[in-house]
Amino acid sequence: LWIIAGSMMAVSGEIKFVFVGFAFQLVSQLAECSRAVMGEFVLSGAGLKLDPLSYTMFVAPTCLLVLIVGTAVTWDPRIPAAFLAWRSYILPNALLAFVLNVLVAATIKEVSAVGFILAGVCKDIVIVLFSWMFFGEQVTAQQALGFTVALTGVFFWSYLKVNPSSPTARCTERLLGLPAEKQPTENTPLVKDKV
């Protein structure tokens, strides 16, 4: 909740609500989160446990199909001429996209889908701060507070993942109404590992 609240606070300035833009953003975020969760399931879940290269090999044809449909729907007769004009940039761009997709799969496999999405939030904040420091973009106090709240939420989530048995984690579980750790019963073994 902190991360969502901080991200919402960081949005400032004139906000002109356009439903079409909102719909595109909503569908985009749902697709991104669904892709990350399904990627985590396929990469490290109880299912296939694919490596990042195999995952990319299975996902790439689906992405190509979506891009072909999108190109067909928005076809412009100038596309072939533009392709020929930019052909020397197409292969390096495709290789860069391939490497990015493999790195995304490796990140999801190592840190989970939630960790990947939170890394994206941190990346967005770093981009804005970089623009502020080096290009003189204006960052308001409300945005700075929003970034601080969002980063605090990310760091707190990271702390809970690293230290799940800490008193802070236990207190958070109680405050959120999460089920407490099961108390031992008469059927609970006294020694977990056999020697």
One Martini backbone bead per residue (centre of mass of N, CA, C, O) as a GRO file, in nm:
protein
  195
    1LEU     BB    1   0.055   0.064  -0.019
    2TRP     BB    2   0.291   0.259  -0.012
    3ILE     BB    3   0.368   0.240  -0.311
    4ILE     BB    4   0.101   0.339  -0.425
    5ALA     BB    5   0.086   0.605  -0.270
    6GLY     BB    6   0.357   0.721  -0.370
    7SER     BB    7   0.290   0.711  -0.674
    8MET     BB    8   0.040   0.898  -0.653
    9MET     BB    9   0.192   1.146  -0.531
   10ALA     BB   10   0.395   1.186  -0.781
   11VAL     BB   11   0.148   1.287  -0.914
   12SER     BB   12   0.153   1.593  -1.093
   13GLY     BB   13  -0.025   1.848  -1.188
   14GLU     BB   14  -0.190   1.839  -1.469
   15ILE     BB   15  -0.498   1.653  -1.483
   16LYS     BB   16  -0.618   1.492  -1.772
   17PHE     BB   17  -0.882   1.301  -1.818
   18VAL     BB   18  -0.850   1.002  -2.023
   19PHE     BB   19  -0.999   0.715  -2.095
   20VAL     BB   20  -0.816   0.588  -2.310
   21GLY     BB   21  -0.552   0.615  -2.150
   22PHE     BB   22  -0.648   0.454  -1.906
   23ALA     BB   23  -0.704   0.190  -2.059
   24PHE     BB   24  -0.418   0.144  -2.162
   25GLN     BB   25  -0.282   0.137  -1.882
   26LEU     BB   26  -0.447  -0.093  -1.762
   27VAL     BB   27  -0.378  -0.310  -1.972
   28SER     BB   28  -0.072  -0.287  -1.943
   29GLN     BB   29  -0.054  -0.363  -1.638
   30LEU     BB   30  -0.197  -0.635  -1.657
   31ALA     BB   31   0.002  -0.761  -1.858
   32GLU     BB   32   0.263  -0.726  -1.693
   33CYS     BB   33   0.173  -0.881  -1.438
   34SER     BB   34   0.094  -1.144  -1.578
   35ARG     BB   35   0.370  -1.203  -1.702
   36ALA     BB   36   0.526  -1.218  -1.435
   37VAL     BB   37   0.361  -1.442  -1.297
   38MET     BB   38   0.385  -1.655  -1.522
   39GLY     BB   39   0.692  -1.652  -1.527
   40GLU     BB   40   0.733  -1.751  -1.238
   41PHE     BB   41   0.585  -2.019  -1.271
   42VAL     BB   42   0.765  -2.131  -1.510
   43LEU     BB   43   1.054  -2.079  -1.374
   44SER     BB   44   0.976  -2.159  -1.032
   45GLY     BB   45   0.764  -2.346  -1.015
   46ALA     BB   46   0.592  -2.656  -1.018
   47GLY     BB   47   0.638  -2.688  -1.308
   48LEU     BB   48   0.882  -2.648  -1.545
   49LYS     BB   49   1.148  -2.487  -1.484
   50LEU     BB   50   1.277  -2.276  -1.660
   51ASP     BB   51   1.497  -2.118  -1.836
   52PRO     BB   52   1.546  -1.811  -1.974
   53LEU     BB   53   1.587  -1.911  -2.270
   54SER     BB   54   1.339  -2.097  -2.291
   55TYR     BB   55   1.132  -1.885  -2.221
   56THR     BB   56   1.196  -1.699  -2.462
   57MET     BB   57   1.131  -1.914  -2.680
   58PHE     BB   58   0.820  -1.928  -2.595
   59VAL     BB   59   0.743  -1.611  -2.601
   60ALA     BB   60   0.830  -1.485  -2.878
   61PRO     BB   61   0.602  -1.587  -3.073
   62THR     BB   62   0.373  -1.438  -2.930
   63CYS     BB   63   0.485  -1.154  -2.971
   64LEU     BB   64   0.496  -1.167  -3.279
   65LEU     BB   65   0.194  -1.203  -3.322
   66VAL     BB   66   0.105  -0.937  -3.194
   67LEU     BB   67   0.276  -0.755  -3.385
   68ILE     BB   68   0.145  -0.844  -3.650
   69VAL     BB   69  -0.139  -0.755  -3.581
   70GLY     BB   70  -0.071  -0.458  -3.521
   71THR     BB   71   0.045  -0.400  -3.805
   72ALA     BB   72  -0.209  -0.476  -3.968
   73VAL     BB   73  -0.401  -0.266  -3.836
   74THR     BB   74  -0.161  -0.020  -3.881
   75TRP     BB   75  -0.110   0.005  -4.172
   76ASP     BB   76   0.160   0.137  -4.378
   77PRO     BB   77   0.306   0.194  -4.687
   78ARG     BB   78   0.584   0.312  -4.547
   79ILE     BB   79   0.722   0.068  -4.405
   80PRO     BB   80   0.921  -0.059  -4.613
   81ALA     BB   81   1.091   0.199  -4.652
   82ALA     BB   82   1.170   0.229  -4.354
   83PHE     BB   83   1.310  -0.041  -4.327
   84LEU     BB   84   1.532   0.015  -4.540
   85ALA     BB   85   1.644   0.275  -4.401
   86TRP     BB   86   1.679   0.099  -4.103
   87ARG     BB   87   1.834  -0.185  -4.137
   88SER     BB   88   2.103  -0.132  -3.965
   89TYR     BB   89   1.916  -0.123  -3.683
   90ILE     BB   90   1.754  -0.388  -3.649
   91LEU     BB   91   1.952  -0.603  -3.541
   92PRO     BB   92   2.056  -0.459  -3.284
   93ASN     BB   93   1.771  -0.423  -3.167
   94ALA     BB   94   1.699  -0.725  -3.152
   95LEU     BB   95   1.934  -0.808  -2.966
   96LEU     BB   96   1.858  -0.622  -2.732
   97ALA     BB   97   1.576  -0.743  -2.686
   98PHE     BB   98   1.672  -1.028  -2.622
   99VAL     BB   99   1.846  -0.959  -2.376
  100LEU     BB  100   1.620  -0.829  -2.214
  101ASN     BB  101   1.437  -1.084  -2.196
  102VAL     BB  102   1.643  -1.259  -2.046
  103LEU     BB  103   1.681  -1.068  -1.801
  104VAL     BB  104   1.389  -1.072  -1.709
  105ALA     BB  105   1.373  -1.376  -1.658
  106ALA     BB  106   1.606  -1.386  -1.451
  107THR     BB  107   1.480  -1.191  -1.248
  108ILE     BB  108   1.219  -1.346  -1.192
  109LYS     BB  109   1.360  -1.607  -1.095
  110GLU     BB  110   1.525  -1.468  -0.852
  111VAL     BB  111   1.291  -1.236  -0.720
  112SER     BB  112   1.026  -1.226  -0.854
  113ALA     BB  113   0.751  -1.056  -0.956
  114VAL     BB  114   0.746  -0.839  -0.737
  115GLY     BB  115   1.044  -0.758  -0.758
  116PHE     BB  116   1.026  -0.665  -1.053
  117ILE     BB  117   0.814  -0.442  -1.014
  118LEU     BB  118   0.978  -0.284  -0.797
  119ALA     BB  119   1.217  -0.229  -0.983
  120GLY     BB  120   1.047  -0.051  -1.175
  121VAL     BB  121   0.986   0.170  -0.971
  122CYS     BB  122   1.281   0.247  -0.916
  123LYS     BB  123   1.352   0.316  -1.207
  124ASP     BB  124   1.154   0.552  -1.239
  125ILE     BB  125   1.277   0.725  -1.013
  126VAL     BB  126   1.563   0.745  -1.132
  127ILE     BB  127   1.484   0.888  -1.392
  128VAL     BB  128   1.371   1.143  -1.260
  129LEU     BB  129   1.628   1.217  -1.094
  130PHE     BB  130   1.817   1.237  -1.334
  131SER     BB  131   1.662   1.467  -1.475
  132TRP     BB  132   1.696   1.665  -1.240
  133MET     BB  133   2.014   1.669  -1.218
  134PHE     BB  134   2.096   1.692  -1.551
  135PHE     BB  135   1.817   1.857  -1.688
  136GLY     BB  136   1.628   2.039  -1.491
  137GLU     BB  137   1.394   1.907  -1.382
  138GLN     BB  138   1.097   1.927  -1.219
  139VAL     BB  139   1.056   1.873  -0.858
  140THR     BB  140   0.833   1.834  -0.633
  141ALA     BB  141   0.748   1.787  -0.311
  142GLN     BB  142   0.533   1.574  -0.369
  143GLN     BB  143   0.714   1.389  -0.535
  144ALA     BB  144   0.934   1.342  -0.323
  145LEU     BB  145   0.743   1.214  -0.119
  146GLY     BB  146   0.644   0.985  -0.300
  147PHE     BB  147   0.922   0.856  -0.344
  148THR     BB  148   0.981   0.803  -0.046
  149VAL     BB  149   0.740   0.620   0.010
  150ALA     BB  150   0.798   0.407  -0.207
  151LEU     BB  151   1.088   0.332  -0.111
  152THR     BB  152   1.004   0.248   0.171
  153GLY     BB  153   0.825   0.013   0.077
  154VAL     BB  154   1.048  -0.145  -0.068
  155PHE     BB  155   1.239  -0.176   0.178
  156PHE     BB  156   1.034  -0.319   0.360
  157TRP     BB  157   0.984  -0.560   0.180
  158SER     BB  158   1.280  -0.652   0.178
  159TYR     BB  159   1.304  -0.696   0.481
  160LEU     BB  160   1.079  -0.915   0.503
  161LYS     BB  161   1.223  -1.117   0.308
  162VAL     BB  162   1.496  -1.141   0.476
  163ASN     BB  163   1.321  -1.103   0.778
  164PRO     BB  164   1.052  -1.290   0.871
  165SER     BB  165   1.127  -1.325   1.205
  166SER     BB  166   1.090  -1.053   1.287
  167PRO     BB  167   0.925  -0.833   1.484
  168THR     BB  168   0.824  -0.659   1.251
  169ALA     BB  169   0.692  -0.887   1.089
  170ARG     BB  170   0.499  -0.984   1.310
  171CYS     BB  171   0.351  -0.716   1.348
  172THR     BB  172   0.250  -0.694   1.057
  173GLU     BB  173   0.082  -0.951   1.057
  174ARG     BB  174  -0.110  -0.860   1.281
  175LEU     BB  175  -0.211  -0.592   1.148
  176LEU     BB  176  -0.312  -0.758   0.876
  177GLY     BB  177  -0.431  -1.049   0.966
  178LEU     BB  178  -0.241  -1.272   0.956
  179PRO     BB  179  -0.148  -1.574   0.991
  180ALA     BB  180  -0.013  -1.744   1.222
  181GLU     BB  181   0.201  -1.940   1.338
  182LYS     BB  182   0.206  -2.255   1.399
  183GLN     BB  183   0.142  -2.445   1.656
  184PRO     BB  184   0.235  -2.693   1.833
  185THR     BB  185   0.170  -3.032   1.845
  186GLU     BB  186   0.162  -3.372   1.910
  187ASN     BB  187   0.253  -3.417   1.587
  188THR     BB  188   0.505  -3.260   1.625
  189PRO     BB  189   0.817  -3.264   1.567
  190LEU     BB  190   1.106  -3.208   1.756
  191VAL     BB  191   1.271  -3.294   1.498
  192LYS     BB  192   1.336  -3.204   1.173
  193ASP     BB  193   1.619  -3.335   1.152
  194LYS     BB  194   1.798  -3.601   1.066
  195VAL     BB  195   2.109  -3.759   1.178
   0.00000   0.00000   0.00000
